[in-house]
């Protein structure tokens, strides 16, 4: 059904050096990197929803 409202999907992927070992398992930087990526995703969601960054207006 076309209601005149379009939508888009934006996929953001992140990866840090030291996040994974050569065999694909989590490495020593995995937790730190995952936290940084999660924070960036949250900020992007807030930005795209029109909220002020850092105000936690959009739930995780």
N, CA, C and O of each residue as an XYZ file, in Angstrom:
240
protein
N       0.846     -1.173      0.000
C       0.000      0.000      0.000
C       0.890      1.235      0.000
O       1.776      1.366      0.845
N       0.659      2.127     -0.934
C       1.470      3.335     -1.048
C       0.729      4.500     -0.408
O      -0.278      4.970     -0.938
N       1.226      4.961      0.725
C       0.591      6.076      1.423
C       1.339      7.388      1.192
O       1.044      8.387      1.848
N       2.300      7.398      0.272
C       3.034      8.616     -0.019
C       4.193      8.890      0.917
O       4.918      9.869      0.740
N       4.373      8.042      1.902
C       5.474      8.217      2.853
C       6.547      7.192      2.520
O       6.301      5.986      2.555
N       7.728      7.677      2.201
C       8.824      6.778      1.873
C       9.622      6.416      3.109
O       9.536      7.083      4.140
N      10.377      5.382      2.996
C      11.255      4.995      4.096
C      12.575      4.514      3.518
O      12.662      4.107      2.359
N      13.578      4.572      4.344
C      14.913      4.133      3.948
C      15.521      3.321      5.069
O      15.155      3.472      6.235
N      16.429      2.481      4.713
C      17.188      1.725      5.700
C      18.648      2.108      5.556
O      19.213      2.053      4.463
N      19.248      2.492      6.658
C      20.671      2.817      6.677
C      21.346      1.802      7.583
O      20.967      1.653      8.744
N      22.319      1.123      7.071
C      23.064      0.148      7.868
C      24.440      0.720      8.171
O      25.189      1.098      7.270
N      24.751      0.775      9.449
C      26.039      1.286      9.892
C      26.785      0.126     10.537
O      26.291     -0.494     11.478
N      27.956     -0.156     10.033
C      28.751     -1.249     10.591
C      30.059     -0.683     11.114
O      30.652      0.212     10.511
N      30.491     -1.209     12.221
C      31.736     -0.752     12.809
C      32.651     -1.918     13.129
O      32.198     -3.029     13.404
N      33.931     -1.648     13.089
C      34.930     -2.653     13.411
C      36.178     -1.922     13.875
O      36.575     -0.919     13.280
N      36.786     -2.416     14.920
C      38.006     -1.808     15.447
C      39.182     -2.761     15.271
O      39.021     -3.981     15.284
N      40.352     -2.187     15.108
C      41.563     -2.998     15.078
C      41.708     -3.677     16.437
O      41.575     -3.023     17.472
N      41.974     -4.948     16.445
C      42.128     -5.690     17.689
C      40.823     -6.228     18.241
O      40.800     -6.792     19.334
N      39.723     -6.060     17.493
C      38.427     -6.539     17.966
C      38.309     -8.056     17.800
O      37.724     -8.731     18.646
N      38.858     -8.585     16.722
C      38.790    -10.024     16.455
C      40.182    -10.590     16.196
O      41.076     -9.887     15.727
N      40.347    -11.869     16.509
C      41.585    -12.571     16.190
C      41.536    -13.007     14.729
O      40.508    -12.850     14.069
N      42.625    -13.546     14.226
C      42.674    -13.971     12.827
C      41.705    -15.106     12.524
O      41.318    -15.294     11.371
N      41.307    -15.867     13.545
C      40.339    -16.945     13.313
C      38.891    -16.495     13.553
O      37.979    -17.322     13.536
N      38.674    -15.188     13.779
C      37.324    -14.649     13.908
C      36.750    -14.611     15.309
O      35.611    -14.183     15.496
N      37.510    -15.046     16.292
C      37.036    -15.017     17.676
C      37.283    -13.642     18.299
O      38.169    -12.914     17.852
N      36.507    -13.277     19.328
C      36.729    -11.995     19.999
C      38.154    -11.893     20.544
O      38.696    -12.857     21.086
N      38.740    -10.725     20.393
C      40.106    -10.484     20.865
C      40.092     -9.542     22.062
O      39.030     -9.237     22.605
N      41.253     -9.087     22.467
C      41.423     -8.300     23.681
C      40.692     -6.962     23.645
O      40.350     -6.440     24.706
N      40.439     -6.385     22.476
C      39.754     -5.090     22.371
C      38.256     -5.221     22.115
O      37.578     -4.213     21.917
N      37.731     -6.434     22.116
C      36.339     -6.644     21.718
C      35.345     -5.844     22.564
O      34.507     -5.133     22.009
N      35.419     -5.945     23.871
C      34.445     -5.284     24.749
C      34.515     -3.769     24.600
O      33.483     -3.110     24.474
N      35.715     -3.218     24.613
C      35.878     -1.773     24.469
C      35.321     -1.298     23.135
O      34.597     -0.304     23.080
N      35.652     -1.999     22.074
C      35.191     -1.615     20.746
C      33.675     -1.749     20.631
O      33.020     -0.865     20.078
N      33.115     -2.828     21.139
C      31.665     -3.027     21.080
C      30.930     -1.900     21.797
O      29.884     -1.450     21.329
N      31.459     -1.443     22.918
C      30.840     -0.329     23.645
C      30.882      0.954     22.822
O      29.907      1.706     22.798
N      32.003      1.212     22.147
C      32.121      2.404     21.305
C      31.156      2.352     20.120
O      30.534      3.357     19.775
N      31.037      1.191     19.509
C      30.131      1.033     18.373
C      28.684      1.211     18.827
O      27.900      1.874     18.147
N      28.328      0.632     19.958
C      26.971      0.769     20.494
C      26.641      2.229     20.769
O      25.538      2.687     20.472
N      27.598      2.959     21.335
C      27.392      4.382     21.612
C      27.172      5.159     20.309
O      26.277      6.000     20.232
N      27.979      4.880     19.297
C      27.839      5.568     18.009
C      26.491      5.258     17.364
O      25.857      6.148     16.797
N      26.051      4.011     17.446
C      24.748      3.638     16.894
C      23.623      4.382     17.610
O      22.687      4.862     16.972
N      23.717      4.474     18.917
C      22.694      5.165     19.707
C      22.628      6.648     19.328
O      21.546      7.205     19.141
N      23.793      7.271     19.220
C      23.834      8.681     18.833
C      23.266      8.887     17.424
O      22.570      9.872     17.175
N      23.558      7.971     16.514
C      23.034      8.091     15.155
C      21.515      7.962     15.147
O      20.833      8.714     14.452
N      20.981      7.012     15.918
C      19.527      6.861     16.014
C      18.875      8.138     16.525
O      17.842      8.566     16.011
N      19.480      8.737     17.528
C      18.931      9.974     18.079
C      18.986     11.098     17.045
O      18.030     11.858     16.889
N      20.108     11.194     16.347
C      20.261     12.219     15.318
C      19.214     12.046     14.220
O      18.569     13.013     13.814
N      19.046     10.812     13.742
C      18.111     10.577     12.643
C      16.659     10.761     13.078
O      15.793     11.011     12.241
N      16.383     10.640     14.377
C      15.028     10.862     14.892
C      14.780     12.336     15.193
O      13.668     12.713     15.561
N      15.806     13.172     15.041
C      15.662     14.594     15.280
C      15.846     14.996     16.724
O      15.521     16.125     17.094
N      16.360     14.101     17.550
C      16.575     14.402     18.966
C      17.940     15.046     19.168
O      18.827     14.926     18.323
N      18.097     15.722     20.282
C      19.392     16.283     20.641
C      20.327     15.150     21.041
O      19.956     14.327     21.877
N      21.534     15.082     20.467
C      22.478     14.028     20.844
C      22.777     14.056     22.338
O      22.933     15.120     22.936
N      22.852     12.882     22.920
C      23.200     12.773     24.335
C      22.031     12.926     25.280
O      22.217     12.848     26.494
N      20.824     13.143     24.763
C      19.661     13.351     25.626
C      18.895     12.058     25.894
O      17.920     12.074     26.645
N      19.313     10.934     25.298
C      18.645      9.642     25.469
C      17.166      9.713     25.120
O      16.338      9.097     25.793
N      16.828     10.459     24.075
C      15.437     10.604     23.670
C      14.915      9.369     22.948
O      13.710      9.117     22.943
N      15.807      8.601     22.341
C      15.407      7.400     21.630
C      15.929      6.203     22.402
O      17.134      6.109     22.635
N      15.059      5.279     22.810
C      15.524      4.119     23.583
C      16.427      3.219     22.766
O      16.365      3.207     21.537
N      17.263      2.468     23.456
C      18.189      1.544     22.799
C      17.447      0.380     22.219
O      18.058     -0.508     21.624
